[in-house]
C-alpha positions as YAML, in Angstrom:
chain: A
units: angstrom
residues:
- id: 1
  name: UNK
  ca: [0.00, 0.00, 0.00]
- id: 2
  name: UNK
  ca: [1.22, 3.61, -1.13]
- id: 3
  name: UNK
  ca: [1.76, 5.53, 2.10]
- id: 4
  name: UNK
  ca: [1.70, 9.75, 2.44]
- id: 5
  name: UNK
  ca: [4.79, 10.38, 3.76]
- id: 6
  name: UNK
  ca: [4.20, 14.35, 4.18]
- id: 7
  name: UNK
  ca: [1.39, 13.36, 6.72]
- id: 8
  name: UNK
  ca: [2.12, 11.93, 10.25]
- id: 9
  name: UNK
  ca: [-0.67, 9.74, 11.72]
- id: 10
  name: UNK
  ca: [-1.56, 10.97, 15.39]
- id: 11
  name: UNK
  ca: [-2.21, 8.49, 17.86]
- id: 12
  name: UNK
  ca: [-2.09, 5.79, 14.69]
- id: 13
  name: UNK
  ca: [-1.84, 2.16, 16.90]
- id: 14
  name: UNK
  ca: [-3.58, 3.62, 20.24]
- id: 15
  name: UNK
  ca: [-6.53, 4.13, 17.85]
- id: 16
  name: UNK
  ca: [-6.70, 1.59, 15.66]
- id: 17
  name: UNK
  ca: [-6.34, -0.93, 18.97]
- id: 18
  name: UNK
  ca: [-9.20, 0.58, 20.52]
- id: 19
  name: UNK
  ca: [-11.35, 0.68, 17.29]
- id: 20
  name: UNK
  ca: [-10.83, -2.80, 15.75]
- id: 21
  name: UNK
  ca: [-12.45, -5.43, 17.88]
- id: 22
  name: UNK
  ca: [-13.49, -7.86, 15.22]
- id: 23
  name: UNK
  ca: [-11.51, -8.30, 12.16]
- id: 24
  name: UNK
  ca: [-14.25, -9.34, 10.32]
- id: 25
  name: UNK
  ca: [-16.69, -6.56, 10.99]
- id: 26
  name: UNK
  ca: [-17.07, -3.36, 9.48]
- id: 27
  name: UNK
  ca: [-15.90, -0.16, 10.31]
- id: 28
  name: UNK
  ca: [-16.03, 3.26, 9.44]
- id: 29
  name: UNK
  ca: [-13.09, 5.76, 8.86]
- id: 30
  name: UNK
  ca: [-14.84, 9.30, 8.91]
- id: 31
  name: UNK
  ca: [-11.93, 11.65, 8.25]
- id: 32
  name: UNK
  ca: [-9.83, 10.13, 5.74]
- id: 33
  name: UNK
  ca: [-7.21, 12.61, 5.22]
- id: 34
  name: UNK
  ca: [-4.68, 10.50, 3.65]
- id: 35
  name: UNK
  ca: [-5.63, 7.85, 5.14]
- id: 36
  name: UNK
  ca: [-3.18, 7.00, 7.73]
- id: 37
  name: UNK
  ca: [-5.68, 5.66, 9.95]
- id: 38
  name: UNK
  ca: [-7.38, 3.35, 7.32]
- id: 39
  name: UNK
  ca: [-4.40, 1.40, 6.36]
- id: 40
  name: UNK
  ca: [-3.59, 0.65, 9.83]
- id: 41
  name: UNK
  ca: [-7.42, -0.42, 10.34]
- id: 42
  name: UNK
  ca: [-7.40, -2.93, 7.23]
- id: 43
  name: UNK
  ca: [-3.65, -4.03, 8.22]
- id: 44
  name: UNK
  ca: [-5.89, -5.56, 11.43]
- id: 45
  name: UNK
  ca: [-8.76, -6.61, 9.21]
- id: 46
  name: UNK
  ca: [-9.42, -10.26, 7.96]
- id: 47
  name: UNK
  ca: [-10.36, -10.84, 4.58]
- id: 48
  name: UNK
  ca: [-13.87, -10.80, 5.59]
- id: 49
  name: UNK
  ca: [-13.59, -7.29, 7.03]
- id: 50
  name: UNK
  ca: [-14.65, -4.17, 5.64]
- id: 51
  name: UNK
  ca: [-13.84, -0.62, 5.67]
- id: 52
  name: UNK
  ca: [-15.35, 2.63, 4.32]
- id: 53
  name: UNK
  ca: [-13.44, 6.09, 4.27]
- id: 54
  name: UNK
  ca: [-15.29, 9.54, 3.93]
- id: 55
  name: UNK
  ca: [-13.72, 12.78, 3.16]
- id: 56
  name: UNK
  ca: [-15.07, 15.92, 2.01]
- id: 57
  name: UNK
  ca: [-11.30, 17.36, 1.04]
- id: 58
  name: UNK
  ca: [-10.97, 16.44, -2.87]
- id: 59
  name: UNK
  ca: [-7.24, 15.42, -2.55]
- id: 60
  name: UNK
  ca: [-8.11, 13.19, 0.54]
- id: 61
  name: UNK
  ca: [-10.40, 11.74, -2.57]
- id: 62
  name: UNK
  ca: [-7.77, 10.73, -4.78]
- id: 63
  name: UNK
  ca: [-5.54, 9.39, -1.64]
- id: 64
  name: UNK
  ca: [-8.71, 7.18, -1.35]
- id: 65
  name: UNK
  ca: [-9.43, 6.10, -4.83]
- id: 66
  name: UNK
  ca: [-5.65, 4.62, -4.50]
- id: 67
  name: UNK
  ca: [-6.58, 2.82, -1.89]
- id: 68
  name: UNK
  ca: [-9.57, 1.42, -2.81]
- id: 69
  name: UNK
  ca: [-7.50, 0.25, -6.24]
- id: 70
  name: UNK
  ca: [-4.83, -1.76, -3.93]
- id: 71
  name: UNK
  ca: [-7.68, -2.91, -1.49]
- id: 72
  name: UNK
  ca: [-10.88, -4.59, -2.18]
- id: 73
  name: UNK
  ca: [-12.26, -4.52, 1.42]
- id: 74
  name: UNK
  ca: [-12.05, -0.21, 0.96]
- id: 75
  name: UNK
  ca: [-14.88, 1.59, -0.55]
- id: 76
  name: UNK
  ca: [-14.85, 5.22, -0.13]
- id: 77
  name: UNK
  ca: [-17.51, 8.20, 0.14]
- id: 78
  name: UNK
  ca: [-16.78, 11.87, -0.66]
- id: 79
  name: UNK
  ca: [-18.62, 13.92, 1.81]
- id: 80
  name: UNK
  ca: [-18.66, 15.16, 4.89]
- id: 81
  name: UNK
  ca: [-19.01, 12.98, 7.94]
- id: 82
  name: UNK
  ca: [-21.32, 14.48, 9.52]
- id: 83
  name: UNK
  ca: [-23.56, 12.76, 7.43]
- id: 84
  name: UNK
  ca: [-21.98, 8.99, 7.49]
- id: 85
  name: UNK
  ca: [-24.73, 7.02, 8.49]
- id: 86
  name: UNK
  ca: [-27.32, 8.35, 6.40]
- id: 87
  name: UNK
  ca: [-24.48, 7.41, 3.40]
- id: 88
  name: UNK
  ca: [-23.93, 4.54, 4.43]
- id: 89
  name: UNK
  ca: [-27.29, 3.17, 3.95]
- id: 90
  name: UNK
  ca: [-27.74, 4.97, 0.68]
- id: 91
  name: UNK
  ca: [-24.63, 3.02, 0.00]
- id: 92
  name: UNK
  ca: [-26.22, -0.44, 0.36]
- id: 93
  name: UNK
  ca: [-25.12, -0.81, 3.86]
- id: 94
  name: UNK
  ca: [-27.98, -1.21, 6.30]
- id: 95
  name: UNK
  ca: [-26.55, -2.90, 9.01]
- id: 96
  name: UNK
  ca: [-24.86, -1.32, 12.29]
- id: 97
  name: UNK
  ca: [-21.37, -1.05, 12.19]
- id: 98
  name: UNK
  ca: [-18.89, -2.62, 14.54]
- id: 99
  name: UNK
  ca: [-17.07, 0.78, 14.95]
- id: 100
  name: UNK
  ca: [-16.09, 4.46, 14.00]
- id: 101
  name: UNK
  ca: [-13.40, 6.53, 14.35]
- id: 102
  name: UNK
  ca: [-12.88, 10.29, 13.56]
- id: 103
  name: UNK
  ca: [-9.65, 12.32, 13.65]
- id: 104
  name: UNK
  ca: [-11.02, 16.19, 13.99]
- id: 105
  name: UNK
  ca: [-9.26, 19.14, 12.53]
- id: 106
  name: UNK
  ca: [-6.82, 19.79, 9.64]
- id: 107
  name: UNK
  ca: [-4.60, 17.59, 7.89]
- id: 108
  name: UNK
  ca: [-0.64, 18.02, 8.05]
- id: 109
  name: UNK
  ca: [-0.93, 18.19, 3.87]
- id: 110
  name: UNK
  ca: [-3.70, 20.92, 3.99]
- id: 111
  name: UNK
  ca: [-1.98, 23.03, 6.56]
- id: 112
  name: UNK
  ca: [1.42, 22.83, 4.46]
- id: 113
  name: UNK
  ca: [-0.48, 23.63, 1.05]
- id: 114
  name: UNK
  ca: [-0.25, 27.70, 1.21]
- id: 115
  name: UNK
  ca: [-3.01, 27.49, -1.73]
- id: 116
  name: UNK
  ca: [-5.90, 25.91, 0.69]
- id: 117
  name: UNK
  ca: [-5.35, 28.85, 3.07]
- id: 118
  name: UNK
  ca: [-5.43, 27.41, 6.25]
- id: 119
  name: UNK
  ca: [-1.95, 28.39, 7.56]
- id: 120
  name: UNK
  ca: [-0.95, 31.92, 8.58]
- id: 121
  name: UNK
  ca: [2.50, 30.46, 8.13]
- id: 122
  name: UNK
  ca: [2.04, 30.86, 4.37]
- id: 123
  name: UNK
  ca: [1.10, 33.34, 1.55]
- id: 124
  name: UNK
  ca: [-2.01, 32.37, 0.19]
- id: 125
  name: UNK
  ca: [-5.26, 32.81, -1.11]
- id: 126
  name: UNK
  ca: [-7.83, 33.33, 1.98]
- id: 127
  name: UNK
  ca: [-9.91, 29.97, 1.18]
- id: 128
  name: UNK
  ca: [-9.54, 27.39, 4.39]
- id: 129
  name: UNK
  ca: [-12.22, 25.52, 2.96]
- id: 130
  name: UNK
  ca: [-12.22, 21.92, 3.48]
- id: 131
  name: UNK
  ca: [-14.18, 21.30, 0.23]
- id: 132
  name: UNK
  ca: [-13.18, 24.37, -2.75]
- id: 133
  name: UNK
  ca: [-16.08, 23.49, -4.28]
- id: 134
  name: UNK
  ca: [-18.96, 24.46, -1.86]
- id: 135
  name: UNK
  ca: [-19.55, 27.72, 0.33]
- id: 136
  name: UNK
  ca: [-18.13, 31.07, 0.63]
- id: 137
  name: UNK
  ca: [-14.25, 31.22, 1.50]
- id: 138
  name: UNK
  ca: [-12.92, 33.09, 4.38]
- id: 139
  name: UNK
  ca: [-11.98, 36.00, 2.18]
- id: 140
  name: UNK
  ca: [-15.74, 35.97, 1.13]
- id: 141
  name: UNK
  ca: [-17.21, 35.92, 4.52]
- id: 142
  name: UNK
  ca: [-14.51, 38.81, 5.72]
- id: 143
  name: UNK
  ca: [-15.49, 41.07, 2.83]
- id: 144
  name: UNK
  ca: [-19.20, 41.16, 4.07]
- id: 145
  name: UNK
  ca: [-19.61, 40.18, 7.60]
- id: 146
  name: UNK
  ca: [-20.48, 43.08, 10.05]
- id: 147
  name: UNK
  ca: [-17.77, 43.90, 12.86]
- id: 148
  name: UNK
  ca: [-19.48, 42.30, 15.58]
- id: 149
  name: UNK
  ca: [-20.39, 38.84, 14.04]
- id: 150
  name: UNK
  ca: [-16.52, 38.68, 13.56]
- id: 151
  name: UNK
  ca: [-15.74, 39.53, 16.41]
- id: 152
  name: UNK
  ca: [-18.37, 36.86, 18.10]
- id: 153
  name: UNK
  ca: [-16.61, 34.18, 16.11]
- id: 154
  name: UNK
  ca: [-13.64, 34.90, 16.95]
- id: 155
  name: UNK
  ca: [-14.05, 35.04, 20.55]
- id: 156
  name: UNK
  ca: [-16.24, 31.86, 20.75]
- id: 157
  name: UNK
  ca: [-14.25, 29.63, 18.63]
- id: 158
  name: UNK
  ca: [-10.94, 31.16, 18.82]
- id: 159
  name: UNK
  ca: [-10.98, 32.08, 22.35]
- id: 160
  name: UNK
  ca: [-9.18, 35.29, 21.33]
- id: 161
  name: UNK
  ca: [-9.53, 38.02, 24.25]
- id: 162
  name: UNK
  ca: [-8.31, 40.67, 21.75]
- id: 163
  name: UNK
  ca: [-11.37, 39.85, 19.53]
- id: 164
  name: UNK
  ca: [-12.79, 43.07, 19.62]
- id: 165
  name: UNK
  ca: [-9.60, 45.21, 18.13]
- id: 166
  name: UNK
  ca: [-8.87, 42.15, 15.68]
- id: 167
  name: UNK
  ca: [-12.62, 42.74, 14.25]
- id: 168
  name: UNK
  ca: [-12.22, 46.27, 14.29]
- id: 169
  name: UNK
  ca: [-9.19, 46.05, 12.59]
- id: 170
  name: UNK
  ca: [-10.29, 43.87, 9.65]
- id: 171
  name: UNK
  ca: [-13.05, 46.21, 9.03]
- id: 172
  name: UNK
  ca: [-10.21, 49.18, 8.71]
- id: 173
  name: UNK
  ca: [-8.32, 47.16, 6.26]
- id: 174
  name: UNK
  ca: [-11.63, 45.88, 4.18]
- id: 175
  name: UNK
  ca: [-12.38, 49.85, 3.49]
- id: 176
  name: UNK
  ca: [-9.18, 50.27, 2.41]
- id: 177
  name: UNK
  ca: [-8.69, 46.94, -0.15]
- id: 178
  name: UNK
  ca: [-10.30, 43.81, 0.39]
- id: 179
  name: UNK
  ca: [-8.52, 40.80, 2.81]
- id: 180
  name: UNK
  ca: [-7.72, 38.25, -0.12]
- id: 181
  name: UNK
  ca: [-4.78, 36.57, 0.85]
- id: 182
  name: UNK
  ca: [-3.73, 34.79, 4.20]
- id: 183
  name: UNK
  ca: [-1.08, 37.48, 4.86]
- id: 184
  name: UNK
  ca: [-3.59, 39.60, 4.64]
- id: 185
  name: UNK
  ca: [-5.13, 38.74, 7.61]
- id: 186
  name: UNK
  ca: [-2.18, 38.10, 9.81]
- id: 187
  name: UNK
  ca: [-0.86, 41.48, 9.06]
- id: 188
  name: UNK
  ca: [-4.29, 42.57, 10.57]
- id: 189
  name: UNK
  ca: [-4.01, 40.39, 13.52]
- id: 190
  name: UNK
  ca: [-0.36, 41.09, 14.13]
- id: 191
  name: UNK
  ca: [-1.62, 45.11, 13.85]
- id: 192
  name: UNK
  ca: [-4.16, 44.63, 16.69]
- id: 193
  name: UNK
  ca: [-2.78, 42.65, 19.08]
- id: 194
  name: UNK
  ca: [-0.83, 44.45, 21.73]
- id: 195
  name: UNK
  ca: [1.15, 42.02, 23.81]
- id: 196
  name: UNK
  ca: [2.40, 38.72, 22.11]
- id: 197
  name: UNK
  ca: [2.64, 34.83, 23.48]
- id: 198
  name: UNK
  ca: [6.30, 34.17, 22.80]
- id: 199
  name: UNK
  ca: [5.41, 30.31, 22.54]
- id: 200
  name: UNK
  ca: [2.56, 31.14, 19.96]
- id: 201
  name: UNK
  ca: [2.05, 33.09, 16.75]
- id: 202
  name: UNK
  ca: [-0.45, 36.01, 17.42]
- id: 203
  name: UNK
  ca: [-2.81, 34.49, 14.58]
- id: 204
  name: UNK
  ca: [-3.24, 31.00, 15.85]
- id: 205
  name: UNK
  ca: [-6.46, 31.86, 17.58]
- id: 206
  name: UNK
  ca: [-7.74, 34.32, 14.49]
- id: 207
  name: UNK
  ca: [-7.16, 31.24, 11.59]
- id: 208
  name: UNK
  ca: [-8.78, 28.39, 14.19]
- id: 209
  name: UNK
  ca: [-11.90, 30.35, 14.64]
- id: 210
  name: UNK
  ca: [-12.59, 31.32, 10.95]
- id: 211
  name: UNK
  ca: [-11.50, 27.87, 9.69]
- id: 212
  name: UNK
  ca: [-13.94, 26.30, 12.37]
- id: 213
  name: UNK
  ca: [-17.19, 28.63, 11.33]
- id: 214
  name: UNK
  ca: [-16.28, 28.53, 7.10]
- id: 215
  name: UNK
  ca: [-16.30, 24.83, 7.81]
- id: 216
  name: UNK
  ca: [-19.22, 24.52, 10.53]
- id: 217
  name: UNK
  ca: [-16.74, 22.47, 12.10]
- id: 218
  name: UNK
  ca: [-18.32, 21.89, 15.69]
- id: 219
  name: UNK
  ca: [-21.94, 21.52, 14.25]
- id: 220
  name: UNK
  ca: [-20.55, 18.95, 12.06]
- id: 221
  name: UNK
  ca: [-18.77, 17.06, 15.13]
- id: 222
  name: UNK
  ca: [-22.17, 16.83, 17.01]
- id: 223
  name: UNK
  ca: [-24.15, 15.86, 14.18]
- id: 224
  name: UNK
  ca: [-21.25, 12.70, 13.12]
- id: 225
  name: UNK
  ca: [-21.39, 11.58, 17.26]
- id: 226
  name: UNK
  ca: [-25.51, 11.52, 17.31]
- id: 227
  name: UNK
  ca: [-25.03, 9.48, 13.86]
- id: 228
  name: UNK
  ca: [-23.38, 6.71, 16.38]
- id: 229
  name: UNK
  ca: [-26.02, 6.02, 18.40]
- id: 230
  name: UNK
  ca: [-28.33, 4.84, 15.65]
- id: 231
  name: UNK
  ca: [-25.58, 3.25, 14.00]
- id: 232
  name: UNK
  ca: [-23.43, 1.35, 15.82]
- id: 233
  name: UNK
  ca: [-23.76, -2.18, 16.62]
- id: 234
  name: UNK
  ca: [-24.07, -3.52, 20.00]
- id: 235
  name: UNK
  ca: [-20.14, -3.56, 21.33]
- id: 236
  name: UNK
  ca: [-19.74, -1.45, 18.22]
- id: 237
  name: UNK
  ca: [-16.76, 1.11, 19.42]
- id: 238
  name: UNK
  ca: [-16.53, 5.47, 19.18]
- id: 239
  name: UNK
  ca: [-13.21, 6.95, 19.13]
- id: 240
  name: UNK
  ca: [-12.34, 10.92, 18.27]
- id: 241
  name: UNK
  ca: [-8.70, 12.14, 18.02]
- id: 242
  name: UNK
  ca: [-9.64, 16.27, 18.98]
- id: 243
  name: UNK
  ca: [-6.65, 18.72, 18.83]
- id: 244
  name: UNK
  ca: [-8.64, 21.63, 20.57]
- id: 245
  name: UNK
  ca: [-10.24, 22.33, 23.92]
- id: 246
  name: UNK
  ca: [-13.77, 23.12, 22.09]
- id: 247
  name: UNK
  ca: [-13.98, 19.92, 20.10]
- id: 248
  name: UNK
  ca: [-12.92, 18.22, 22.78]
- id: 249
  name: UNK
  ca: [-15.30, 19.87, 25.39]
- id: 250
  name: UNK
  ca: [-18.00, 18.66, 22.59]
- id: 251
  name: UNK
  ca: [-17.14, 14.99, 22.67]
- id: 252
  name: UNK
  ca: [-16.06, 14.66, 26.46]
- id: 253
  name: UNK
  ca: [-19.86, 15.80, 27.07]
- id: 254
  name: UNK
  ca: [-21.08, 13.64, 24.52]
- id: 255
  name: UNK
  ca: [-20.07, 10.44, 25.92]
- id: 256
  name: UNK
  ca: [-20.49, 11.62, 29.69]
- id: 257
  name: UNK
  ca: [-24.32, 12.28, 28.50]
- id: 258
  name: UNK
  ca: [-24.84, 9.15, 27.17]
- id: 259
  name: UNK
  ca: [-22.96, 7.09, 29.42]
- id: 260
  name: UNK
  ca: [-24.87, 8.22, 32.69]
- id: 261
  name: UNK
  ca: [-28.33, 6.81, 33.30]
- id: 262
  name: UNK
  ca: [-30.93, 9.53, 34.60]
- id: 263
  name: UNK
  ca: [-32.04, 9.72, 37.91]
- id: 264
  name: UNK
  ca: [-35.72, 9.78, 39.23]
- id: 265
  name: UNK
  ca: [-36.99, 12.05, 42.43]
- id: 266
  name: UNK
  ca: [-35.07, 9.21, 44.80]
- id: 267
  name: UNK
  ca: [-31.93, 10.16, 43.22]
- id: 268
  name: UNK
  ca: [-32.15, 6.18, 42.06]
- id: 269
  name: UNK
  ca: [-31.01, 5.26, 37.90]
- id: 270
  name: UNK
  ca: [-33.88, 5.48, 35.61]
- id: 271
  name: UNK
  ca: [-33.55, 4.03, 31.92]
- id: 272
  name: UNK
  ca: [-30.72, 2.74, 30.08]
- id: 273
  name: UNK
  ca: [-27.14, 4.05, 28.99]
- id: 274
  name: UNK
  ca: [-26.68, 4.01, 25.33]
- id: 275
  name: UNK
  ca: [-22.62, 4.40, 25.93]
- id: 276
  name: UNK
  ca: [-20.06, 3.18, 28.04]
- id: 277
  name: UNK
  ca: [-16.65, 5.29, 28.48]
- id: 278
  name: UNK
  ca: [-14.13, 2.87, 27.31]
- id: 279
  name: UNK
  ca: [-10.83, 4.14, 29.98]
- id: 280
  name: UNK
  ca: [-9.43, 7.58, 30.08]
- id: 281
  name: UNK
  ca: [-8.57, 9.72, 27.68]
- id: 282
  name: UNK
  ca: [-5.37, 9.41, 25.63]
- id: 283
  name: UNK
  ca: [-2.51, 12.08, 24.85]
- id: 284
  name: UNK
  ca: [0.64, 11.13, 22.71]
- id: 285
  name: UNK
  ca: [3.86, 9.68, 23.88]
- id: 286
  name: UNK
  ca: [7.24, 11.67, 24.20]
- id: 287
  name: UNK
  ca: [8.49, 9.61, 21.54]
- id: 288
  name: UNK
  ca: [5.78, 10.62, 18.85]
- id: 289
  name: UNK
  ca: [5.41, 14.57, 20.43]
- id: 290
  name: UNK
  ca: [9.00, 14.62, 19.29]
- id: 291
  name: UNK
  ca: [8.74, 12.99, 15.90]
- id: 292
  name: UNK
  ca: [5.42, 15.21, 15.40]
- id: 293
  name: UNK
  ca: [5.30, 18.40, 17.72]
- id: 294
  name: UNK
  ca: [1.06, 18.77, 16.31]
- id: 295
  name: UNK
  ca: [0.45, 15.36, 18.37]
- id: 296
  name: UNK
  ca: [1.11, 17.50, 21.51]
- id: 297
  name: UNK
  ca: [-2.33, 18.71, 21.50]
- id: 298
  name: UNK
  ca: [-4.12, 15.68, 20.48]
- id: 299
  name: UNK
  ca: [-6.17, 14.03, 22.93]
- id: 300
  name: UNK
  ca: [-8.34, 10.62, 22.00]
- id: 301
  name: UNK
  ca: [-11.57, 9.75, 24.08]
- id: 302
  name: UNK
  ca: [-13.23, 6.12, 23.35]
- id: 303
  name: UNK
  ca: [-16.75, 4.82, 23.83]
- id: 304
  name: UNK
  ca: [-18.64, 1.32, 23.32]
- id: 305
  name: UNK
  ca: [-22.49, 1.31, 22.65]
- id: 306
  name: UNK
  ca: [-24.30, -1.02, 24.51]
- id: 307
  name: UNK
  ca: [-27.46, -2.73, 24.06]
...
């Protein structure tokens, strides 16, 4: 199998241990990338096993098609996965699933590619779309959002506390000459910001939040989790890779919810747990935090669905 060598899997074998607990079931891949994580799942699949990818990225696409060439037991789905389980069964399979994994946030390839826009690191168009071919770019939602809806995204999903001058400030420059390149912005962000985090570039924050709203990122995290309950098998396994306190927050709560029976006026368990929290959560080694500094902030949470 043809391996992406500009892309470091995070948390590759702690993942694929957790998630593969038949061989001969099937199990779903919902973030692709370059699929890093599904050649490690089908390297612990029997022949009767089965595996399906999705990806909404259109390069992530072609890593797939590859794959699905080399291995029979791949199919692959371009879209998003918030949607998985609804494709699946327009995709002829109707049965529950023995297990799902998802590996949140940007690729190593799209954050190095200065075209997709995603990095303040590099000159480049202002897209950070995950799919170019649907939905207005960040450049497009910067040249006509008002000061305050800016500033409300940045502040919720970027947990910037200089939200309020960067907003401002992007509204200065878009009078002048639109923002249509990614140095655009951080020349804006660099502008507003009056005392610096030696340890992190003053856009970080800025680029998170408007990637996470172009993309609808954390709606599209909550709608792929509720997509488990309905379709995974009994025993059937959950497990999210997160690289940021909000999608984390998202999925901690998610399994905590459905993992902890109700109580009635006695204080006694009513009804039954659709989850059960599979251990603790799980960070990277030193070993692979040195080999790949971005698996620092990764932190993986597993589930099991119960009857």
């Amino acid at each position: 199998m043809t391996v992406d060598a500009s892309h470091d899997t995070v948390l590759r074998d702690e993942a694929v241990d957790h998630l593969v607990t038949d061989p001969a079931g099937t199990y779903v891949d919902g973030t692709f990338g370059r699929g890093g994580h599904s050649r490690a799942i089908l390297a612990k699949l029997s022949a009767k096993g089965r595996l399906v990818g999705f990806d909404r990225d259109a390069e992530a696409a072609v890593s797939a098609g590859r794959l699905a060439g080399e291995d029979s037991r791949f199919s692959f789905i371009k879209a998003s996965f918030s949607g998985w389980g609804e494709a699946l069964a327009e995709h002829g399979i109707d049965q529950p699933v023995d297990g799902v994994m998802f590996d949140l946030g940007v690729s190593s390839p799209q954050l190095d590619q200065a075209e997709r826009g995603f990095s303040f690191r590099f000159d480049g168009p202002l897209d950070m779309r995950m799919d170019q071919s649907h939905g207005p770019s960040a450049a497009d939602w910067l040249a006509v959002a008002e000061e305050e809806e800016i500033r409300d995204v940045l502040f919720r999903l970027g947990e910037e506390r200089f939200a309020r001058r960067i907003a401002a400030g992007i509204v200065d420059r878009r009078e002048q000459a639109p923002l249509t390149r990614t140095t655009d912005l951080v020349d804006c962000v660099v502008a507003a910001i009056p005392r610096r985090d030696p340890n992190k570039h003053p856009a970080t924050r800025t680029f998170q939040a408007i990637r996470l709203y172009i993309n609808k990122e954390l709606d599209e995290i909550t709608q792929a989790l509720e997509q488990a309950l309905e379709h995974l098998a009994p025993g059937g396994r959950l497990v999210v890779i997160s690289f940021h306190s909000l999608e984390d927050r998202i999925v901690k709560r998610f399994i905590r919810d459905h993992s902890t029976a109700g109580k009635d006026f006695f204080g006694n368990p009513v009804g039954e747990v659709a989850l059960k929290k599979v251990g603790k959560a799980i960070r990277a080694g030193r070993e692979e935090t040195a080999k790949n500094p971005r698996a620092r902030s990764a932190i993986m949470r597993v589930a099991e669905r119960t009857s």
